[in-house]
PDB file of C-alpha atoms and ligand atoms in Angstrom:
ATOM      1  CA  UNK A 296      21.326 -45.168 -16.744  1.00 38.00           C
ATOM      2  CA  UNK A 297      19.328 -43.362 -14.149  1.00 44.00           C
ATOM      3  CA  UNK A 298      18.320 -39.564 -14.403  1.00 47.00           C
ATOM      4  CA  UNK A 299      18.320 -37.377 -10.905  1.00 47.00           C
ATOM      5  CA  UNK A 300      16.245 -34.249 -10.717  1.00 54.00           C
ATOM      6  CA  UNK A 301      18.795 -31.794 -12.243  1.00 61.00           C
ATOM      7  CA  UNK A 302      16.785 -28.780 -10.446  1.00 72.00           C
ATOM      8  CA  UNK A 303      17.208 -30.171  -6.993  1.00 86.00           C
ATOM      9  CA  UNK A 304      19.763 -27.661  -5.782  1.00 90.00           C
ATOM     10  CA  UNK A 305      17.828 -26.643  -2.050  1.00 94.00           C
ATOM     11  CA  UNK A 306      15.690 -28.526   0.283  1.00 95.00           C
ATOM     12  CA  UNK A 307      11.642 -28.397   0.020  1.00 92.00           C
ATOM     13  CA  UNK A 308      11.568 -28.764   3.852  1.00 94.00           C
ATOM     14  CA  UNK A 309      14.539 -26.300   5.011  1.00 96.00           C
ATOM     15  CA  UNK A 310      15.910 -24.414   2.439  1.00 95.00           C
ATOM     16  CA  UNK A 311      19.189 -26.021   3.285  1.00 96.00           C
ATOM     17  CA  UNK A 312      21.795 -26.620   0.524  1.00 95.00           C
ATOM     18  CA  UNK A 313      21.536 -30.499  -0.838  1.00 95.00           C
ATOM     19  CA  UNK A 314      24.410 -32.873  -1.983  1.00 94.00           C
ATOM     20  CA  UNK A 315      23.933 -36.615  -3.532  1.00 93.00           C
ATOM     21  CA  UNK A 316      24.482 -38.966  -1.266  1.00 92.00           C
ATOM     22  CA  UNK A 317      23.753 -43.295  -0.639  1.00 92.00           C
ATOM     23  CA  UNK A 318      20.979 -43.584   2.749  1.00 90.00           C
ATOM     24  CA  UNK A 319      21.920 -46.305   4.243  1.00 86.00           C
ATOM     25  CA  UNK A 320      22.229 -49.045   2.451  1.00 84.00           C
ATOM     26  CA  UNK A 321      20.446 -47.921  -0.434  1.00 85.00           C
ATOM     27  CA  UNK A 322      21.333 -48.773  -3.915  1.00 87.00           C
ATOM     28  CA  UNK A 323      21.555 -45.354  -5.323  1.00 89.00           C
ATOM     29  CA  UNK A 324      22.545 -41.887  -4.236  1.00 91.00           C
ATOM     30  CA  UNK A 325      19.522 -39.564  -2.940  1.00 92.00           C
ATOM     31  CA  UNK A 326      19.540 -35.541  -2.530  1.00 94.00           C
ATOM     32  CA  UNK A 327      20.068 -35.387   1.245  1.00 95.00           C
ATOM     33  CA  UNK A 328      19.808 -32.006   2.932  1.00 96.00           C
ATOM     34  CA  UNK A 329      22.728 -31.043   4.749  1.00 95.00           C
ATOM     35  CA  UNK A 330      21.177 -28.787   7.473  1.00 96.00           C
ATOM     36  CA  UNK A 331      18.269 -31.124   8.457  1.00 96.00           C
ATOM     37  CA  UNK A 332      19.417 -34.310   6.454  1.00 94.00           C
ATOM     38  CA  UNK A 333      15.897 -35.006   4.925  1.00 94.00           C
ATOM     39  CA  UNK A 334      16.425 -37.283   2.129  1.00 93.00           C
ATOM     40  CA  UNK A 335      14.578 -36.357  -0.922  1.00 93.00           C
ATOM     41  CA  UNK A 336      13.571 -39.394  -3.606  1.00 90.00           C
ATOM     42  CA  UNK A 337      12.334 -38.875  -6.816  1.00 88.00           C
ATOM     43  CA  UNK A 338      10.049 -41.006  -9.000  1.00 92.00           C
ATOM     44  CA  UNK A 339       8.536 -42.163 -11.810  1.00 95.00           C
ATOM     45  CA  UNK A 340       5.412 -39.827 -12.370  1.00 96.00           C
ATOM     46  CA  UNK A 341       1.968 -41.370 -13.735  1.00 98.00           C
ATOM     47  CA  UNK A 342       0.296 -40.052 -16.669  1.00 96.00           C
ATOM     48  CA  UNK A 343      -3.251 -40.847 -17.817  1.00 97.00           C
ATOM     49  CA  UNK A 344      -4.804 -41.033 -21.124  1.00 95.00           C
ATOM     50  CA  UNK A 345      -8.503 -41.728 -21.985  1.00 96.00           C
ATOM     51  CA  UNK A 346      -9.071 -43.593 -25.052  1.00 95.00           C
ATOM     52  CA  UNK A 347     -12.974 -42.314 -25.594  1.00 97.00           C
ATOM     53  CA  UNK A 348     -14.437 -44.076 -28.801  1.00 97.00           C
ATOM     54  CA  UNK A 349     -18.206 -44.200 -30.404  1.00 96.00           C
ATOM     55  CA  UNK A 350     -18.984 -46.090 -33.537  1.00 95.00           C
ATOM     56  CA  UNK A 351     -15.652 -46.229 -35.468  1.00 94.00           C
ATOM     57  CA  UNK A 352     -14.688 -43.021 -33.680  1.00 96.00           C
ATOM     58  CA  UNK A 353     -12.658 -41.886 -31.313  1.00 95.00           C
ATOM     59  CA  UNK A 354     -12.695 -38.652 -28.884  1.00 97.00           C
ATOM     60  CA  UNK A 355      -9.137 -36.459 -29.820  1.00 96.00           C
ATOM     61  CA  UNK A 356      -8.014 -33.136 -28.830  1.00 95.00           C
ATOM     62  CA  UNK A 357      -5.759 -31.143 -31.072  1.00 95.00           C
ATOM     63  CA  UNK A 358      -3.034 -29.616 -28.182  1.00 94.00           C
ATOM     64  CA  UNK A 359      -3.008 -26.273 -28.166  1.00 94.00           C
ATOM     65  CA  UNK A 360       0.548 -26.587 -25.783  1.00 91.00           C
ATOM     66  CA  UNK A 361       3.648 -28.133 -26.523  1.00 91.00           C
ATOM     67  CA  UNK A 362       4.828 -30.970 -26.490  1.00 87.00           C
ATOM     68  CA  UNK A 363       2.910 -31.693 -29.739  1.00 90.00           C
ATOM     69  CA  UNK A 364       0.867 -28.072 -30.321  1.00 94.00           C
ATOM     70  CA  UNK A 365      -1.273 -28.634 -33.281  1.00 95.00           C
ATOM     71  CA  UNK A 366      -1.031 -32.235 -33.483  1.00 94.00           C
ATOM     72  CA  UNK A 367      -3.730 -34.722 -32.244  1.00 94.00           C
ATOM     73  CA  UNK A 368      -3.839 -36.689 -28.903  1.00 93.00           C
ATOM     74  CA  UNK A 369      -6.455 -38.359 -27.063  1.00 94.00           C
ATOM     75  CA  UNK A 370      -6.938 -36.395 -23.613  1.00 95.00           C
ATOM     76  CA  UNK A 371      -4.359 -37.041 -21.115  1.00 94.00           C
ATOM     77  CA  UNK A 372      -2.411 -35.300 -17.852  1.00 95.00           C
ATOM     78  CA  UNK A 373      -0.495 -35.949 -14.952  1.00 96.00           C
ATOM     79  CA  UNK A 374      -2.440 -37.850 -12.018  1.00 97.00           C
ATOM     80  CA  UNK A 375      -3.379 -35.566  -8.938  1.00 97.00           C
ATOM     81  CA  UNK A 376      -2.649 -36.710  -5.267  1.00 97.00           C
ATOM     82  CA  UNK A 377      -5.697 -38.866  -3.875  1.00 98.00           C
ATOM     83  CA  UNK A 378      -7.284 -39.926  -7.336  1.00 98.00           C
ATOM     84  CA  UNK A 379      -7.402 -43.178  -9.320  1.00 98.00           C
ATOM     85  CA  UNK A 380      -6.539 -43.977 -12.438  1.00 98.00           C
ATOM     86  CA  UNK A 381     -10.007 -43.956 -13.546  1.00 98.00           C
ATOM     87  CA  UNK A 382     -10.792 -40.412 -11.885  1.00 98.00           C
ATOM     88  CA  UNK A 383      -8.110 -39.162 -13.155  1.00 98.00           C
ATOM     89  CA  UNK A 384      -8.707 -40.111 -17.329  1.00 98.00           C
ATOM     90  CA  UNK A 385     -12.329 -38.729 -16.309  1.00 98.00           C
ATOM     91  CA  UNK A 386     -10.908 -35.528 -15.058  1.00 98.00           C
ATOM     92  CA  UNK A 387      -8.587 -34.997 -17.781  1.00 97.00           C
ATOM     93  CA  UNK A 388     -11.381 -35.881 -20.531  1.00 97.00           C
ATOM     94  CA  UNK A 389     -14.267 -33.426 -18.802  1.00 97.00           C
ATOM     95  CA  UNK A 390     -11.485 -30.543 -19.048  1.00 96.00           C
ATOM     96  CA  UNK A 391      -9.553 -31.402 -21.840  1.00 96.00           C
ATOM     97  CA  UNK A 392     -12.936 -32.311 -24.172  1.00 97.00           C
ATOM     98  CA  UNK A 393     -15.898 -31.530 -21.952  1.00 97.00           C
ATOM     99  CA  UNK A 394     -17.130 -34.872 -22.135  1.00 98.00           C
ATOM    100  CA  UNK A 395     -18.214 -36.268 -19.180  1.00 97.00           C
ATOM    101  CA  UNK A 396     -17.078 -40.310 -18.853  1.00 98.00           C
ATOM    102  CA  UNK A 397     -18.283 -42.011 -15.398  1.00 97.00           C
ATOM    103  CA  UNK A 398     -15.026 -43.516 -13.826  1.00 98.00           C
ATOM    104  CA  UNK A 399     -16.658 -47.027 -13.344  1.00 96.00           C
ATOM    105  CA  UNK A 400     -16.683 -46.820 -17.231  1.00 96.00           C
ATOM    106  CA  UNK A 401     -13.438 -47.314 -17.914  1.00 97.00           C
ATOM    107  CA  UNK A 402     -11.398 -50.194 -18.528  1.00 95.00           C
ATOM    108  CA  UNK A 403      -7.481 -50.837 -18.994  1.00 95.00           C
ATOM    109  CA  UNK A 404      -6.193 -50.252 -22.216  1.00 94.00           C
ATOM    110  CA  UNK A 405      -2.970 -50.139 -21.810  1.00 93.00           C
ATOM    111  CA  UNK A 406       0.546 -49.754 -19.734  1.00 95.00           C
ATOM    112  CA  UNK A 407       3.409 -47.542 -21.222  1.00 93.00           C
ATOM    113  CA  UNK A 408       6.702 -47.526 -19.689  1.00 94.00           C
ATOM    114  CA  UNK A 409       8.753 -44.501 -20.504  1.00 93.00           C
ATOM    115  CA  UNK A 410      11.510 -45.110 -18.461  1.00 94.00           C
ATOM    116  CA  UNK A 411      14.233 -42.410 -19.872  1.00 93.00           C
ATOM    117  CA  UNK A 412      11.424 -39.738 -19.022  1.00 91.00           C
ATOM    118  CA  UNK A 413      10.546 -41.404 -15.741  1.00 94.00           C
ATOM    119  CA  UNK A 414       6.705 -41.850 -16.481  1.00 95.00           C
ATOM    120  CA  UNK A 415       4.381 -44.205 -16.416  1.00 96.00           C
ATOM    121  CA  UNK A 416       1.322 -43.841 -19.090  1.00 94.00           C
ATOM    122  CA  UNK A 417      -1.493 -45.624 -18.327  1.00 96.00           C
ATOM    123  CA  UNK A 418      -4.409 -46.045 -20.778  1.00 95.00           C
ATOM    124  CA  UNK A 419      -7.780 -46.448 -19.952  1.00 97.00           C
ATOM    125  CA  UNK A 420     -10.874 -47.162 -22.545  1.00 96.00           C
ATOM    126  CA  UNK A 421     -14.582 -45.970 -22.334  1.00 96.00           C
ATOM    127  CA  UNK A 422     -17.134 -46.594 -25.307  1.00 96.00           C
ATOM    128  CA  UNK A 423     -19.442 -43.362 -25.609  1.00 97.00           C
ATOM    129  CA  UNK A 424     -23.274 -44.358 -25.756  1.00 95.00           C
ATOM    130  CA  UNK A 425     -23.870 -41.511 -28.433  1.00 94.00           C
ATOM    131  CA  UNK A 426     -22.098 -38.629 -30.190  1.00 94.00           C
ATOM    132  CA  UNK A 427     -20.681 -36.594 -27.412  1.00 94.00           C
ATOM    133  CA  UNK A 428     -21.845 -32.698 -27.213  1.00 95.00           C
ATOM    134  CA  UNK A 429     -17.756 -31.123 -27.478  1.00 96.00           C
ATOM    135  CA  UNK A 430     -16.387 -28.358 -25.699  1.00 95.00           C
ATOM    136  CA  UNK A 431     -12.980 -27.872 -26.197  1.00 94.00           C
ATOM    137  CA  UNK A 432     -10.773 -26.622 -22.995  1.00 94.00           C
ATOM    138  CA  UNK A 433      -7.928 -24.238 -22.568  1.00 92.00           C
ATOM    139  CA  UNK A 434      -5.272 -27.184 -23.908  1.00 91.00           C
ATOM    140  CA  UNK A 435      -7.298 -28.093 -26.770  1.00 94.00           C
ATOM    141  CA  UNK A 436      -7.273 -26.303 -30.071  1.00 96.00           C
ATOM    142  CA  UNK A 437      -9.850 -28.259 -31.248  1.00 96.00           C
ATOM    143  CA  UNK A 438     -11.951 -31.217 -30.448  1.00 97.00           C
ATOM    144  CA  UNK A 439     -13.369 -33.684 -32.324  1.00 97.00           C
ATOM    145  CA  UNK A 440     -14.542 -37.554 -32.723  1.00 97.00           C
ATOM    146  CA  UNK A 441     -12.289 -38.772 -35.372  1.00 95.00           C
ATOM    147  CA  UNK A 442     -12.287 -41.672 -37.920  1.00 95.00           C
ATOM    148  CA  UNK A 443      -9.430 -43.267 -39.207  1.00 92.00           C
ATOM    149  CA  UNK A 444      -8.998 -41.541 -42.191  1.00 93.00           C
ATOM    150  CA  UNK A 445      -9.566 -38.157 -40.589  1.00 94.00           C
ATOM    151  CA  UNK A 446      -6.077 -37.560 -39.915  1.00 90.00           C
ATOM    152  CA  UNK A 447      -2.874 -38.323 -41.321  1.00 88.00           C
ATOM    153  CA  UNK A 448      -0.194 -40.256 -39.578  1.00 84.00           C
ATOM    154  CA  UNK A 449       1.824 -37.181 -39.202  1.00 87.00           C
ATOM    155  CA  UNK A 450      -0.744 -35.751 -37.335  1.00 91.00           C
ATOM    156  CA  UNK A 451      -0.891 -37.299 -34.486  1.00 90.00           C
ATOM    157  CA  UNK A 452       1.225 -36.164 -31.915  1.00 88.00           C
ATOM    158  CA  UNK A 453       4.126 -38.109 -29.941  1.00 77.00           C
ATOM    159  CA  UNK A 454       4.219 -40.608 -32.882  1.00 66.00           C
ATOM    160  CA  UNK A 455       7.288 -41.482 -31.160  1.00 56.00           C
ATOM    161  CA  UNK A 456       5.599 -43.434 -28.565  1.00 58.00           C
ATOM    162  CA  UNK A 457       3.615 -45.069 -30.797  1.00 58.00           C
ATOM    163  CA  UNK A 458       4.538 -48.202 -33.054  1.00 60.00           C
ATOM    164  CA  UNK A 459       4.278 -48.014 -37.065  1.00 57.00           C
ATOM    165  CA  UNK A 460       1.357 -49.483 -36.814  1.00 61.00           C
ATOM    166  CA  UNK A 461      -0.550 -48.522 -33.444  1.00 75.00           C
ATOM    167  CA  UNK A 462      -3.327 -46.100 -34.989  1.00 82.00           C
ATOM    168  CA  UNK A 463      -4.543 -48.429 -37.366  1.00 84.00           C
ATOM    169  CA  UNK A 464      -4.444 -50.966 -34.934  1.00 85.00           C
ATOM    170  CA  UNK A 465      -6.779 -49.090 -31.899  1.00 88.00           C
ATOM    171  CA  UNK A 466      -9.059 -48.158 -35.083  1.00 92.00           C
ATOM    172  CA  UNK A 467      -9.554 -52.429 -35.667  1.00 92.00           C
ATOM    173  CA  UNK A 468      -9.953 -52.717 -32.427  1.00 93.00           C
ATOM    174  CA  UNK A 469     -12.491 -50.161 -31.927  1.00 93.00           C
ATOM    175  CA  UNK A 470     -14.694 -51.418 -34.858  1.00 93.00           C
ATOM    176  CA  UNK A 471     -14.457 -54.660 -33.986  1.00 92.00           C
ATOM    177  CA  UNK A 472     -14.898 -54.121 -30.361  1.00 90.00           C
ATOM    178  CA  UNK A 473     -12.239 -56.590 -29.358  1.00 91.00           C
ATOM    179  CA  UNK A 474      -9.740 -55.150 -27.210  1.00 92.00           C
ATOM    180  CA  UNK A 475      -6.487 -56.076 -25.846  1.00 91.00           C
ATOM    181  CA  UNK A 476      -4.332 -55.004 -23.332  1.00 93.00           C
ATOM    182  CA  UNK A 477      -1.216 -53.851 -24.005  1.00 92.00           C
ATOM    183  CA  UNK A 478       1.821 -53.748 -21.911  1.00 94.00           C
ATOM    184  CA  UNK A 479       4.347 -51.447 -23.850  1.00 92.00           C
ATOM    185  CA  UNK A 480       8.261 -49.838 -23.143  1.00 92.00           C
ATOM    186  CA  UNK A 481       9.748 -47.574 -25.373  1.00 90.00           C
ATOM    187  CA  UNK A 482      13.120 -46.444 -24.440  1.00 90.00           C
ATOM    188  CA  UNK A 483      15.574 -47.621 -21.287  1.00 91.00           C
ATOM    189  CA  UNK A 484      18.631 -49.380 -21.548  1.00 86.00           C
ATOM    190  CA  UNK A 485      17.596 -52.584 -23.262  1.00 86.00           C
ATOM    191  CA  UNK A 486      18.629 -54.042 -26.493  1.00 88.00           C
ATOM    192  CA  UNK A 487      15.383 -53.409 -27.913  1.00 90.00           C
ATOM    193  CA  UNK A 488      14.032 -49.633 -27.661  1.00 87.00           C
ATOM    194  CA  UNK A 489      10.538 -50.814 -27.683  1.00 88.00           C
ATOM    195  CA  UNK A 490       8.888 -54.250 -26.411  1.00 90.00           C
ATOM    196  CA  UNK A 491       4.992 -54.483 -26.481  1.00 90.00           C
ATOM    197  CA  UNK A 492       3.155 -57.583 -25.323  1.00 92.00           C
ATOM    198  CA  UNK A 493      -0.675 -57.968 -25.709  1.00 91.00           C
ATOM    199  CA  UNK A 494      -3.242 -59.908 -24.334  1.00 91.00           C
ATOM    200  CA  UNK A 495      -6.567 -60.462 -25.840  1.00 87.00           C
ATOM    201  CA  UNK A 496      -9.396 -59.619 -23.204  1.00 83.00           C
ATOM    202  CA  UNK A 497     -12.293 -62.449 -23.240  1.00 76.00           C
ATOM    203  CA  UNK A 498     -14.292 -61.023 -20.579  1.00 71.00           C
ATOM    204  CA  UNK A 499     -14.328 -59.061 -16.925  1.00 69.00           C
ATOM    205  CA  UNK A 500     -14.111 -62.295 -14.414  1.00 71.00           C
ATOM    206  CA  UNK A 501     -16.245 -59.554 -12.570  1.00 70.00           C
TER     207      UNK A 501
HETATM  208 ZN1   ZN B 787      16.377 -29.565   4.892  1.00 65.41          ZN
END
């Protein structure tokens, strides 16, 4: 099943009315303005999380917005035009947490496809050499480093998008400091509503 953007109704380069229609031979129908005829595609949009850990630890903001107000999340946001993925997790960590993370630091963690919401969520991992100094930004409740049995399950927010087990499981990873990659779906029309796939990482090639 694919979604359109239900808000499409006039044309971001005219102003002109738009109706659905197939471009040439394409497989799907497209908003196409009917005064200029600009055709208008929508896609998936990239979001980027940084998974920030020291010692047994790891960096979490409590969201002060919905989705998920009150509940814990590491930082994460939308990618801006003209970053990477890397600039981007070390954007949203520095305003989210005011901890600043170099984006040579971090590494892939892992790939979340979320296709009924058309997003991508991309993971990215950075070990902290000490105890961070916190300052908590304007989508952030609170800030902290948390251990595992900080919080409870409950609190963590989109728990949805995680597996039963996935806390417990980035917790042994971080402690043992053997990480995989993880290549993740929840959702879509498949007969399973979430696949995951990991891959043990040895070490960079270079
Ligand atoms: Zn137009």
């Amino acid at each position: 099943m694919h979604s359109y953007n239900p808000r499409m109704k006039y044309c971001s380069a005219c102003g002109g009315p738009v109706a659905l229609q197939i471009v040439d031979d394409d497989a799907r129908p497209r908003f196409v303005c009917q005064s200029c005829m600009a055709a208008h595609y929508s896609n998936p949009k990239v979001l980027v999380a940084c998974l920030a850990y020291h010692g047994d630890r790891i960096l979490l903001c409590r969201r002060a917005r919905e989705p998920g107000r009150g509940l814990w999340a590491i930082p994460a946001g939308f990618m801006e035009d003209g970053e990477s993925i890397e600039q981007a997790a070390a954007r949203e960590t520095a305003e989210e947490t005011g901890v600043d993370i170099q984006p040579r630091d971090l590494l892939l963690y892992s790939v979340l496809s979320l296709p009924e919401m058309n997003q991508i969520y991309v993971t990215l991992r950075a070990e902290l050499s000490c105890m961070p100094e916190i300052k908590a930004g304007p989508e952030s409740l609170e800030v902290r480093m948390i251990g595992e049995t900080d919080i409870r399950r409950d609190e963590w927010a989109f728990a949805s998008l995680l597996e039963n087990n996935r806390p417990s499981e980035l917790f042994r990873e971080i402690r043992s400091g053997r990480f995989a990659i993880h290549q993740m779906r929840l959702g879509g029309s498949f007969e399973d509503r979430y696949a995951t796939r990991s891959f043990r990482v040895t070490e960079p090639i270079r």
